[in-house]
mmCIF file of C-alpha atoms and ligand atoms in Angstrom:
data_model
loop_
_atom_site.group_PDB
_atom_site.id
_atom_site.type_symbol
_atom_site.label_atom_id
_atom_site.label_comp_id
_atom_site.label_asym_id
_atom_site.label_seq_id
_atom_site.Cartn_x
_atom_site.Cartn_y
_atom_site.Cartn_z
ATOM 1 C CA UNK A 262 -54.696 -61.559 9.193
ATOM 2 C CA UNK A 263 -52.266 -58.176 8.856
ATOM 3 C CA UNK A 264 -49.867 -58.993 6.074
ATOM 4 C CA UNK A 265 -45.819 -58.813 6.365
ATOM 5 C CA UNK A 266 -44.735 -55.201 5.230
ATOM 6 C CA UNK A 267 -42.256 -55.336 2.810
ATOM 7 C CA UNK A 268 -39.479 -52.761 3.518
ATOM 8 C CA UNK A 269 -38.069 -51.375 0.861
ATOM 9 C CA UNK A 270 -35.788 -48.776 2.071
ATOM 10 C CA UNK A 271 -34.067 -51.042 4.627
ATOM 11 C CA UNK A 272 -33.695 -53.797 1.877
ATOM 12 C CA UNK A 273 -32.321 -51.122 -0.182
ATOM 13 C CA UNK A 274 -30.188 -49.910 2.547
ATOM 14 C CA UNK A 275 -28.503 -53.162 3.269
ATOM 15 C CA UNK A 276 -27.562 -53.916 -0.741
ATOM 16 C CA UNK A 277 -26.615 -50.478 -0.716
ATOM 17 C CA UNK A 278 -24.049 -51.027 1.767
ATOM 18 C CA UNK A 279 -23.058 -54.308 0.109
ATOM 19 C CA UNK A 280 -22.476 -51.833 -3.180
ATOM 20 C CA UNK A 281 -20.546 -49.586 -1.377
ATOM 21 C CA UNK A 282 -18.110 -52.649 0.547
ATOM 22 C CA UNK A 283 -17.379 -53.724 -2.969
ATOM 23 C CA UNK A 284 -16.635 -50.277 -4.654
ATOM 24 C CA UNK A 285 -14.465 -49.755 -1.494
ATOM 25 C CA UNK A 286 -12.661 -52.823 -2.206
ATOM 26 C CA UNK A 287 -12.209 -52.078 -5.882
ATOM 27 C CA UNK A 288 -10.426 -48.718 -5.120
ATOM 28 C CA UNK A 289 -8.301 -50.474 -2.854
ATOM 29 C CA UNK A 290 -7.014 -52.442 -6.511
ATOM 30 C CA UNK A 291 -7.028 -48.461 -8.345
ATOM 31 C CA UNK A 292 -10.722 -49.110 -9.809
ATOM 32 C CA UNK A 293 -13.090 -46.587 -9.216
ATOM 33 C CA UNK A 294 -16.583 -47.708 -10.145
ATOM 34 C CA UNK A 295 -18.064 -44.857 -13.120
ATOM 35 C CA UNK A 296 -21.178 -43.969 -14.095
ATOM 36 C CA UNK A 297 -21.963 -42.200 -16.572
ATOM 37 C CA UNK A 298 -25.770 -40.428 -16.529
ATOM 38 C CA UNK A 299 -26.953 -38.394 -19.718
ATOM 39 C CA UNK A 300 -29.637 -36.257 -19.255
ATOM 40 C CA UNK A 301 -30.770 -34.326 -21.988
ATOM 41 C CA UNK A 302 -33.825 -31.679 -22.338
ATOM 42 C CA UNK A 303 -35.042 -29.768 -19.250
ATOM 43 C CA UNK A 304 -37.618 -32.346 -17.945
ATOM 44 C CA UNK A 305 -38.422 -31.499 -14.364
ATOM 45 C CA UNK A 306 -38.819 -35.101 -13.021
ATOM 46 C CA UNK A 307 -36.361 -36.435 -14.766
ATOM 47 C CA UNK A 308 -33.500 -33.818 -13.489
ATOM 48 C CA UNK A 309 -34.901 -35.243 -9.994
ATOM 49 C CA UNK A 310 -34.858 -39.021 -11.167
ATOM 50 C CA UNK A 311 -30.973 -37.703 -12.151
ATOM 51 C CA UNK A 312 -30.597 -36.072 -9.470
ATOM 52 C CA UNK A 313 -31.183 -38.564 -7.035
ATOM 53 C CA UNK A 314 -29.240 -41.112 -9.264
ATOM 54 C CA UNK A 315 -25.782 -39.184 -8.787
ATOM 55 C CA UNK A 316 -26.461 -38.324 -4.996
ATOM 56 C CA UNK A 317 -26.739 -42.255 -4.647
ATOM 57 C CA UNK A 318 -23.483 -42.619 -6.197
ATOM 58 C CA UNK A 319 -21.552 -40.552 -4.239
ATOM 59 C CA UNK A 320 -22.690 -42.087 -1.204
ATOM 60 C CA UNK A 321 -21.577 -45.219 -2.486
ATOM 61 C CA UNK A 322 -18.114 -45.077 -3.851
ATOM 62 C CA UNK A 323 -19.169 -44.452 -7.275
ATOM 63 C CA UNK A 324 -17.667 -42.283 -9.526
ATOM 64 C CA UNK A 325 -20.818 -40.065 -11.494
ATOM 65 C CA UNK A 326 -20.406 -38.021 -14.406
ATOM 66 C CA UNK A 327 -23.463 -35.816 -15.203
ATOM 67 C CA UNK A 328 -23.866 -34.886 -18.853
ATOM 68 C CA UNK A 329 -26.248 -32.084 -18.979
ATOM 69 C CA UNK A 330 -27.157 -31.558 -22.714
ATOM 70 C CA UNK A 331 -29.995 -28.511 -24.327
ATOM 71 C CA UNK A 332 -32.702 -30.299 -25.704
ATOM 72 C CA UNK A 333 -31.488 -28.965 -29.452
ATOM 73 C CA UNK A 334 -29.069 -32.059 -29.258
ATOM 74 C CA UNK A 335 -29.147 -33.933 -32.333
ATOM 75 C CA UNK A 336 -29.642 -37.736 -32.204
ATOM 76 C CA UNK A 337 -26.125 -38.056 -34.148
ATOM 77 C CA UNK A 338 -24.285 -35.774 -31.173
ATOM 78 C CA UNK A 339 -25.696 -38.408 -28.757
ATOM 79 C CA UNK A 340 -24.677 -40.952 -30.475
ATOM 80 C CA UNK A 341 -21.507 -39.720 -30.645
ATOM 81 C CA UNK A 342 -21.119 -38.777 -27.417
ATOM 82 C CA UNK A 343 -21.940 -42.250 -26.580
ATOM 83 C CA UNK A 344 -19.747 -43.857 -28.518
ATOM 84 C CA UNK A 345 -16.929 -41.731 -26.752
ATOM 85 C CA UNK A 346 -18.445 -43.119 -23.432
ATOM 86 C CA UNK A 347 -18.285 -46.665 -24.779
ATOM 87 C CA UNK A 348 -14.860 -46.405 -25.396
ATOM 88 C CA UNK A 349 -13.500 -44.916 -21.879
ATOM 89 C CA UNK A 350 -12.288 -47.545 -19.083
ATOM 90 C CA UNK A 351 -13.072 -45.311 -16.774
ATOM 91 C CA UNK A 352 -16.419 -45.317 -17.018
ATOM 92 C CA UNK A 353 -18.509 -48.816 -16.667
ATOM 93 C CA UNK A 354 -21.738 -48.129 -16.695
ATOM 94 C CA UNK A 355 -23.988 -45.540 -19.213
ATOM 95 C CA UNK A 356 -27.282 -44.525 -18.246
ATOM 96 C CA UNK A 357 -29.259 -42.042 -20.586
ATOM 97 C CA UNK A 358 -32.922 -40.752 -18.861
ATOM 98 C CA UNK A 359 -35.808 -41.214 -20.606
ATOM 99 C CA UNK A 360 -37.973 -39.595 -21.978
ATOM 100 C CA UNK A 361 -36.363 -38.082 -24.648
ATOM 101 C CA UNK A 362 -36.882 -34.964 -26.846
ATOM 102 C CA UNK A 363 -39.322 -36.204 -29.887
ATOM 103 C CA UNK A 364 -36.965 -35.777 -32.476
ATOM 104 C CA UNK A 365 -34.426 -38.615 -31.059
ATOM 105 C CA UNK A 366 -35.302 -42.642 -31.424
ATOM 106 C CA UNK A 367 -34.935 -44.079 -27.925
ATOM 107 C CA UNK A 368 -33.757 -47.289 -29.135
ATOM 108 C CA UNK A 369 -31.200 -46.124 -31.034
ATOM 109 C CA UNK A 370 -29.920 -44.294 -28.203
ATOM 110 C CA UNK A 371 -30.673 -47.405 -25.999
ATOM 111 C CA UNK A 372 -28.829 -49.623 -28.809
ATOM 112 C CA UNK A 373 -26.061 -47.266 -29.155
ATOM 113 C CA UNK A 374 -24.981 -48.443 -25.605
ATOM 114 C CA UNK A 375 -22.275 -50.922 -25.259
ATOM 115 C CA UNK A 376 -23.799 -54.174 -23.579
ATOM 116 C CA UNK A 377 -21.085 -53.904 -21.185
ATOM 117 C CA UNK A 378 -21.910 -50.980 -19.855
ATOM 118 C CA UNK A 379 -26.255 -50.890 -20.031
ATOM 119 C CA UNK A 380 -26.564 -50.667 -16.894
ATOM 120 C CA UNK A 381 -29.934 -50.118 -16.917
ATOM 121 C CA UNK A 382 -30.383 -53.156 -19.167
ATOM 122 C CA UNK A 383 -33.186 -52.402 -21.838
ATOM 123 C CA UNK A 384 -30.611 -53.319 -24.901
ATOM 124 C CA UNK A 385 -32.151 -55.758 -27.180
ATOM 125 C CA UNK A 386 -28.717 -57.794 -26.035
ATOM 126 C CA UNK A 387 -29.528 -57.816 -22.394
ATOM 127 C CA UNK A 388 -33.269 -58.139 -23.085
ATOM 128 C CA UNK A 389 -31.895 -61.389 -25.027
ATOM 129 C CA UNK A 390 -29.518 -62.509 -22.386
ATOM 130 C CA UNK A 391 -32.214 -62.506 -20.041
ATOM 131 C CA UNK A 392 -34.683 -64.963 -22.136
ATOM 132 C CA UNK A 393 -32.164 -67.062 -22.959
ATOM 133 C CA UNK A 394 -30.967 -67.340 -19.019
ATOM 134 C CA UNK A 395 -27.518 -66.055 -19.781
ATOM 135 C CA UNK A 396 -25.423 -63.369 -17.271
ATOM 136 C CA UNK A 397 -26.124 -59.924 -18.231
ATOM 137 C CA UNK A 398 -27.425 -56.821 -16.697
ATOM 138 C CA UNK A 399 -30.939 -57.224 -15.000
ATOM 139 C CA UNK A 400 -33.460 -54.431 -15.700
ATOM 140 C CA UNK A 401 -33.385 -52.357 -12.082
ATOM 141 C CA UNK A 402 -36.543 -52.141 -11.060
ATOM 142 C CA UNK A 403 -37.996 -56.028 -12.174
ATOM 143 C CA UNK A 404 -34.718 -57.207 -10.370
ATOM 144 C CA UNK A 405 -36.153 -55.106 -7.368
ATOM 145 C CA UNK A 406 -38.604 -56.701 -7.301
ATOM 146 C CA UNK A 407 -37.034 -59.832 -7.312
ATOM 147 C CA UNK A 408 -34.998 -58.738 -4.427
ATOM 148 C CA UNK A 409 -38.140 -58.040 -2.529
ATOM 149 C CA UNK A 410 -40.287 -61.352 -2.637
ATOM 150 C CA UNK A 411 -37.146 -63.074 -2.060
ATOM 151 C CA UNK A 412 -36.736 -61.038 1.110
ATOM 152 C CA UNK A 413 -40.379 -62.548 2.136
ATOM 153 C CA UNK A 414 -38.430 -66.139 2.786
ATOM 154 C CA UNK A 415 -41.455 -67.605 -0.260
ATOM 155 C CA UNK A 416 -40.158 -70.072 -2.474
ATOM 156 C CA UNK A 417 -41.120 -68.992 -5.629
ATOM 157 C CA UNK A 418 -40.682 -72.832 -7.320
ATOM 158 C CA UNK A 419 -43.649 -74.131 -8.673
ATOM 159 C CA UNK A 420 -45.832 -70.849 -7.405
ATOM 160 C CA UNK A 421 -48.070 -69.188 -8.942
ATOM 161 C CA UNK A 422 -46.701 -65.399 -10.403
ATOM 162 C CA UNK A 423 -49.151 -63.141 -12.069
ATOM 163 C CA UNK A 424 -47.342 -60.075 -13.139
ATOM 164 C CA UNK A 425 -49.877 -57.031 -14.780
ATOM 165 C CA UNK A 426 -48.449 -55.000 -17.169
ATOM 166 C CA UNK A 427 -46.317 -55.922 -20.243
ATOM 167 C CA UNK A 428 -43.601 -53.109 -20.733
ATOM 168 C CA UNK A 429 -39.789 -54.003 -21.848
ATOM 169 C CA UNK A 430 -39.066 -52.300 -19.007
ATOM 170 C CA UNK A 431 -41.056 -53.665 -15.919
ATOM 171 C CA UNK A 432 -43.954 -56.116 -16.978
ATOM 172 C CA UNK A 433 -41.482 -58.761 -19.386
ATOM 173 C CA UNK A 434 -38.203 -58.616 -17.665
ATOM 174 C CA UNK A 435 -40.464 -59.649 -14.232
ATOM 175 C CA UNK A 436 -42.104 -62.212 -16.238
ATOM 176 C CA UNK A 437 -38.765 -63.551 -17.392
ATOM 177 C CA UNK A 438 -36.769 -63.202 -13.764
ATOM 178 C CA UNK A 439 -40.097 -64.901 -12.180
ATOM 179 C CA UNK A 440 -40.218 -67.985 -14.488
ATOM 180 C CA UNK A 441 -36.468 -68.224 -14.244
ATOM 181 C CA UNK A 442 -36.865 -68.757 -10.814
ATOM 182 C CA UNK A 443 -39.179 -71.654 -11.303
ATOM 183 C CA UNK A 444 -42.388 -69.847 -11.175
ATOM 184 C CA UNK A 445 -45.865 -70.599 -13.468
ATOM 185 C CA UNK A 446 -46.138 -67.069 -14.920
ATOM 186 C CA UNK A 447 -49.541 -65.314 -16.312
ATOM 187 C CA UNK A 448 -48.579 -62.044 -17.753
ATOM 188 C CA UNK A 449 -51.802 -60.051 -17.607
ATOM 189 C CA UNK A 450 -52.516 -56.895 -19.391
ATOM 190 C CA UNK A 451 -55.481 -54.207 -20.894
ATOM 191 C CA UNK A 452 -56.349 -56.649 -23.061
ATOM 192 C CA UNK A 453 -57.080 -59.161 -20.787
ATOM 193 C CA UNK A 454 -60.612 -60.209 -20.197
ATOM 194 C CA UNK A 455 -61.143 -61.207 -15.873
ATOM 195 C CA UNK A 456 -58.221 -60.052 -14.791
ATOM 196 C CA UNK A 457 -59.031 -61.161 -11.020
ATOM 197 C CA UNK A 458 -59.680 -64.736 -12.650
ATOM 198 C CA UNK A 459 -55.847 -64.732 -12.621
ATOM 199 C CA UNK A 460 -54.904 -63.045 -10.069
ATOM 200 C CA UNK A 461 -57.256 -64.908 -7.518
ATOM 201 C CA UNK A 462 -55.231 -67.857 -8.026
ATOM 202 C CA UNK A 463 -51.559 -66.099 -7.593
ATOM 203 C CA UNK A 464 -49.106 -66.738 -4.917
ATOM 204 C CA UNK A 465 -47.572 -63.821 -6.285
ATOM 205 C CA UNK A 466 -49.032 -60.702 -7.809
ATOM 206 C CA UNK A 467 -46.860 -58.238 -9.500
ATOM 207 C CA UNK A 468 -48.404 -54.821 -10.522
ATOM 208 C CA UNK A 469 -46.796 -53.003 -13.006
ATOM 209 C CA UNK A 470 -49.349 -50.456 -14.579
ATOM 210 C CA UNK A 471 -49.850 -47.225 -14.088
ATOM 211 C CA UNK A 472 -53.172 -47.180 -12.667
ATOM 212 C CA UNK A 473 -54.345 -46.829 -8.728
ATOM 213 C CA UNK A 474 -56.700 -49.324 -7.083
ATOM 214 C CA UNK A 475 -55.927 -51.799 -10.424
ATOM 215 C CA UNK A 476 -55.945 -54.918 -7.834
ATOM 216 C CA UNK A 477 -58.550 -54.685 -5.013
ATOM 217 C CA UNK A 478 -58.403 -57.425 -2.292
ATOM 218 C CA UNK A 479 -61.308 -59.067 -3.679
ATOM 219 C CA UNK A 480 -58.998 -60.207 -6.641
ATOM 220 C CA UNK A 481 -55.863 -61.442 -4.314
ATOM 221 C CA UNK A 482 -55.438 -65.156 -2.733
ATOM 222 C CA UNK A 483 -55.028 -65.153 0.985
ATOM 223 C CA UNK A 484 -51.420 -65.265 2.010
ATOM 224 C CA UNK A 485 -50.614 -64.140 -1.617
ATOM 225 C CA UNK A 486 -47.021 -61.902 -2.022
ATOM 226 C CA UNK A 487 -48.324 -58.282 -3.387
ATOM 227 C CA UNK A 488 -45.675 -56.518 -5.254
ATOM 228 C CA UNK A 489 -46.868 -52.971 -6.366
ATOM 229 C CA UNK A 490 -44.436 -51.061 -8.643
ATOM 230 C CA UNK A 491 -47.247 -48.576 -9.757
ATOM 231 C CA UNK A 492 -46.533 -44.884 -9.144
ATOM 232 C CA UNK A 493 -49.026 -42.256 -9.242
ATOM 233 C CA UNK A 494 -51.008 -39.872 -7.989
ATOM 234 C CA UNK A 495 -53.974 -39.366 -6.076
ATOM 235 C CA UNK A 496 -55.955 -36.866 -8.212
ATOM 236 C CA UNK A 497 -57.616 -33.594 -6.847
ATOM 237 C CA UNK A 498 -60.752 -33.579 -4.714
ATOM 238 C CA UNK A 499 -59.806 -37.078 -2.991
ATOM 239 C CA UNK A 500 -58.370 -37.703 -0.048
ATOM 240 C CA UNK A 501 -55.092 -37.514 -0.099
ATOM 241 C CA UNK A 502 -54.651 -35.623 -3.406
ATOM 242 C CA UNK A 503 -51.366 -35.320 -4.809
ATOM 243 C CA UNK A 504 -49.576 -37.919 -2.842
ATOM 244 C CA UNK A 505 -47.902 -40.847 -4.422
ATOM 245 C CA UNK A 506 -49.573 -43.956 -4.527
ATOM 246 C CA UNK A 507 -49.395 -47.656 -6.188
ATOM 247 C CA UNK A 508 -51.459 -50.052 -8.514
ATOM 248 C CA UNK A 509 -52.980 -52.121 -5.408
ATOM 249 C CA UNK A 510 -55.344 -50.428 -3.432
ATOM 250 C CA UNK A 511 -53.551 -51.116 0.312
ATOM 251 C CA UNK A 512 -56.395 -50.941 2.574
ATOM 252 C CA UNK A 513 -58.456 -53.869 0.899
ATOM 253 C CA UNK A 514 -55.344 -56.385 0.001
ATOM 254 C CA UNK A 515 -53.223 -55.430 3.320
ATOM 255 C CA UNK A 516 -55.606 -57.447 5.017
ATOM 256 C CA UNK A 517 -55.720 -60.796 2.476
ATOM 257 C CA UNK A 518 -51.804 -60.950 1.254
ATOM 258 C CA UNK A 519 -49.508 -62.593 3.624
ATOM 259 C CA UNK A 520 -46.673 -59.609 2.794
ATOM 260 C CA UNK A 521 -46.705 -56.126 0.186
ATOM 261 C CA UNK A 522 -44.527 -53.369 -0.322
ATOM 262 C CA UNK A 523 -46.306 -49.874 0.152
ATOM 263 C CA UNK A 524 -46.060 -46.989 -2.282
ATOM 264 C CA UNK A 525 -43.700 -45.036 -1.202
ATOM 265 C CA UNK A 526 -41.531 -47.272 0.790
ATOM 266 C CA UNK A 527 -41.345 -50.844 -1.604
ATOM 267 C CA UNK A 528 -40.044 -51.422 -5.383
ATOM 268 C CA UNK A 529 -38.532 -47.115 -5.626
ATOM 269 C CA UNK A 530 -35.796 -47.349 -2.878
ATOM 270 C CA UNK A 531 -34.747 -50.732 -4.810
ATOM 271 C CA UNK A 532 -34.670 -49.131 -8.326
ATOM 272 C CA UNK A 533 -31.802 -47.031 -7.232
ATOM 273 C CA UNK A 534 -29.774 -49.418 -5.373
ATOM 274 C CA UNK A 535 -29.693 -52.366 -8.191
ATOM 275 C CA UNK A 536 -28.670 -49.417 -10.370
ATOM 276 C CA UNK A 537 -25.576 -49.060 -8.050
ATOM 277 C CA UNK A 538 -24.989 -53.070 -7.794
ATOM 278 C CA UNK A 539 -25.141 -53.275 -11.766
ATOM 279 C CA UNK A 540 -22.605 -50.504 -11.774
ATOM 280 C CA UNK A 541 -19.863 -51.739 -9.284
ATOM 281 C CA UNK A 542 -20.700 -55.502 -10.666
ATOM 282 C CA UNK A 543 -19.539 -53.807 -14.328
ATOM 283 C CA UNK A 544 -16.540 -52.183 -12.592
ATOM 284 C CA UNK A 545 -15.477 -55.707 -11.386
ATOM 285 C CA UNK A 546 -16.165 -57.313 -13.929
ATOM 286 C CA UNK A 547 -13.707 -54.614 -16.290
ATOM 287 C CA UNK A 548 -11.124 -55.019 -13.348
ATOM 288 C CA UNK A 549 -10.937 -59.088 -13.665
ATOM 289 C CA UNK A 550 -11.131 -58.617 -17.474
ATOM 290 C CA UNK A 551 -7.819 -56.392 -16.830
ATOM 291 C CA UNK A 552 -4.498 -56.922 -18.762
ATOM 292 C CA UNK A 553 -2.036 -57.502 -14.905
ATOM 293 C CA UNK A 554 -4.869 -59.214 -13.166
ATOM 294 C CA UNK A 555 -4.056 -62.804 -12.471
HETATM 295 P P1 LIG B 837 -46.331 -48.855 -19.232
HETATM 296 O O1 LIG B 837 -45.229 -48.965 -20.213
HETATM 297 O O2 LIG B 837 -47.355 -47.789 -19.398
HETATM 298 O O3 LIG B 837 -47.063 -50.273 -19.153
HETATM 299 C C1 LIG B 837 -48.248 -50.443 -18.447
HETATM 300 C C2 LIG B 837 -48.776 -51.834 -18.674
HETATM 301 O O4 LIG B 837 -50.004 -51.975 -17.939
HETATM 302 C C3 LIG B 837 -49.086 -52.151 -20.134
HETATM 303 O O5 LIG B 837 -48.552 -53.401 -20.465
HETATM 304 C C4 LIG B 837 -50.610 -52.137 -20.195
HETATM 305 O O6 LIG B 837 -51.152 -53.063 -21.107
HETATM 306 C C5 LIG B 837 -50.971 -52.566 -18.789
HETATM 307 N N1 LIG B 837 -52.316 -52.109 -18.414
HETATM 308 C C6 LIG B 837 -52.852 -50.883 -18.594
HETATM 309 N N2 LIG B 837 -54.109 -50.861 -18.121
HETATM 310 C C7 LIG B 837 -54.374 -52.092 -17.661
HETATM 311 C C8 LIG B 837 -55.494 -52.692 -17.059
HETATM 312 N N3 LIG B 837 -56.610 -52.011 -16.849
HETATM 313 N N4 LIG B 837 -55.420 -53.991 -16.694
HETATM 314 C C9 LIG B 837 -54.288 -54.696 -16.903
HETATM 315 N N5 LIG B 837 -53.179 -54.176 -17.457
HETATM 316 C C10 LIG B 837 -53.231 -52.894 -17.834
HETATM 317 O O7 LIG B 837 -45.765 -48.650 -17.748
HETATM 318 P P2 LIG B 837 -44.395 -49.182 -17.066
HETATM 319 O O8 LIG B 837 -43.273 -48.358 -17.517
HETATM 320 O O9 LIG B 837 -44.318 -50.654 -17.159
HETATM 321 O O10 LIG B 837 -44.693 -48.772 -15.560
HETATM 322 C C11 LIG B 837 -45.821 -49.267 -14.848
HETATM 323 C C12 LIG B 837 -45.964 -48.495 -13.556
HETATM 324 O O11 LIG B 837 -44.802 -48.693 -12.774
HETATM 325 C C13 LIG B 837 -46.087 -46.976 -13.723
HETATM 326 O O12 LIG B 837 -46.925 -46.469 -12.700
HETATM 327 C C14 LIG B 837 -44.681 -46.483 -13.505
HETATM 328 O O13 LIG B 837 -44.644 -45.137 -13.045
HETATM 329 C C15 LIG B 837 -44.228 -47.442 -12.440
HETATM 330 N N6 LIG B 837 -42.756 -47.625 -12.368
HETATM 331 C C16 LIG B 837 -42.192 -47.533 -11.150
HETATM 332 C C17 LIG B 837 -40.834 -47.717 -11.001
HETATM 333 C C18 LIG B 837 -40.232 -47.624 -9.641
HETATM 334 O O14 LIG B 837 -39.025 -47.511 -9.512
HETATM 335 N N7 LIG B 837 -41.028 -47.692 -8.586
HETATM 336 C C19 LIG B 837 -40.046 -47.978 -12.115
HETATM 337 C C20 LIG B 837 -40.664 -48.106 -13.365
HETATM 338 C C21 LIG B 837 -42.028 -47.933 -13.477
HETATM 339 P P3 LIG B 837 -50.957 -52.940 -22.706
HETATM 340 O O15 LIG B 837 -49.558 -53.442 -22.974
HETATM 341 O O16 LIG B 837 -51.998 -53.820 -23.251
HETATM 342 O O17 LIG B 837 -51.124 -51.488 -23.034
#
């Protein structure tokens, strides 16, 4: 058996021209979609990671505003700077990159956000909207993610989701989308004993950890749905070295799942784009909210 390929960048390509239809038909009503990204410090990947961010909104219809600050920036000038992002209608959605310099608290920054414009949706608010099964923004990559196995046609009702890693970023927010779609979730993580003991018995595995060649395709069910959102690195003297890879170790579990994204190709590409739908869905949502609009 040769599993389904999950394609990320078409997938990504096809909600990214969705995104770009609806920013379209929001300038037609004098809304132009903004996004604000804040990058402070001079961290190489993450000027990339910002880099990439903006490029995508341009290409979209969306309005980006790139806040390059030094990394001397004091946590109170953020949160100023924030709070004068908040408070502009032209801007609906605030993203600041992590990581950032030592001497500023993430979560205030990430608090500091107004919940109508995280975006990126790691606000103790949106975390709480999404365990209590209320609207709100969806974390982008978890909602990926989502995006993806729903592409595979499975049914995720009464399946079986095992999601590895627990992050507030990744691991809980897919936990939370998966059992709000009906799925019996095991969250795994490096405390857990047998691992595969869990995962053998998954319809769906989710791998969210940071380590290559974490699920081997000894530890997957045939037919399972294998959802790798691990990035790294293949590390010098191997094979390969220096190219990106995932959590799963492809070779072994491509020929047990029934589908699975590849590293590159799967969850990345879908990062950006539910960035871009979170933004336009905030720019519609300020345009309905509108004093005029019927
Ligand atoms: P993280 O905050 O470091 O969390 C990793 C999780 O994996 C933790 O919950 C940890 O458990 C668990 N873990 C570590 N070793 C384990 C093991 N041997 N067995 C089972 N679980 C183990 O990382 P993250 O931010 O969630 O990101 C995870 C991966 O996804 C990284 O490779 C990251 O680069 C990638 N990522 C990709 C995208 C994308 O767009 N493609 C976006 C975000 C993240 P404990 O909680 O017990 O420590």
């Amino acid at each position: 058996m040769t599993a389904q390929l999950i394609d990320g960048i078409a997938l990504s390509k096809k909600l990214r021209a969705e995104v770009a239809r609806r920013a379209a038909a929001l300038k037609e009503r004098g809304v132009v979609p903004g996004l604000a990204v804040i990058l402070v410090g001079d961290d190489p990947a993450s000027a990339v990671y910002v880099r990439n961010k903006v490029k995508a909104c341009e290409e979209h219809g969306i309005r980006s505003v790139l806040e390059k600050h030094d990394a001397s920036m004091s946590e109170a000038e953020l949160l100023a700077r924030l709070a004068g992002l908040n408070a502009d209608p032209t801007i609906h959605g605030i993203l600041v990159q992590m990581p950032l310099p030592k001497h500023i608290e993430p979560a205030k920054v990430i608090e500091a956000i107004s919940t109508d414009k995280d975006v990126d949706g790691y606000s103790v608010e949106s975390a709480g909207r999404l365990v209590a099964g209320l609207p709100g923004f969806r974390p982008c990559t978890p909602w990926g993610c989502m995006k993806l196995i729903e592409s595979t046609g499975i049914e995720l009702r009464g399946k079986h989701a095992v999601v590895i890693g627990r992050s507030n970023t990744v691991g809980k927010p897919m936990a939370l989308l998966l059992l709000q779609a009906d799925a019996t979730v095991t969250v795994c993580h490096s405390r857990t004993p047998d691992l595969a003991a869990h995962t053998r018995s998954a319809d769906v595995v989710v791998a969210a950890v940071g380590r290559r060649g974490t699920v081997t395709g000894d530890m997957v069910k045939p037919g399972a749905v294998v959802i790798d959102v691990g990035m790294n690195r293949v590390p010098e003297g191997e094979p390969g070295a220096g190219k990106l890879c995932g959590d799963v170790d492809f070779a072994s579990v491509e020929p047990v799942a029934g589908a699975i994204t590849p590293v590159p190709g799967g969850v990345g590409p879908m990062t950006i784009a539910m960035l871009l739908a979170n933004t336009v869905a905030s720019a519609e949502r300020a345009a309905a909210s509108a004093p005029g609009h019927p």
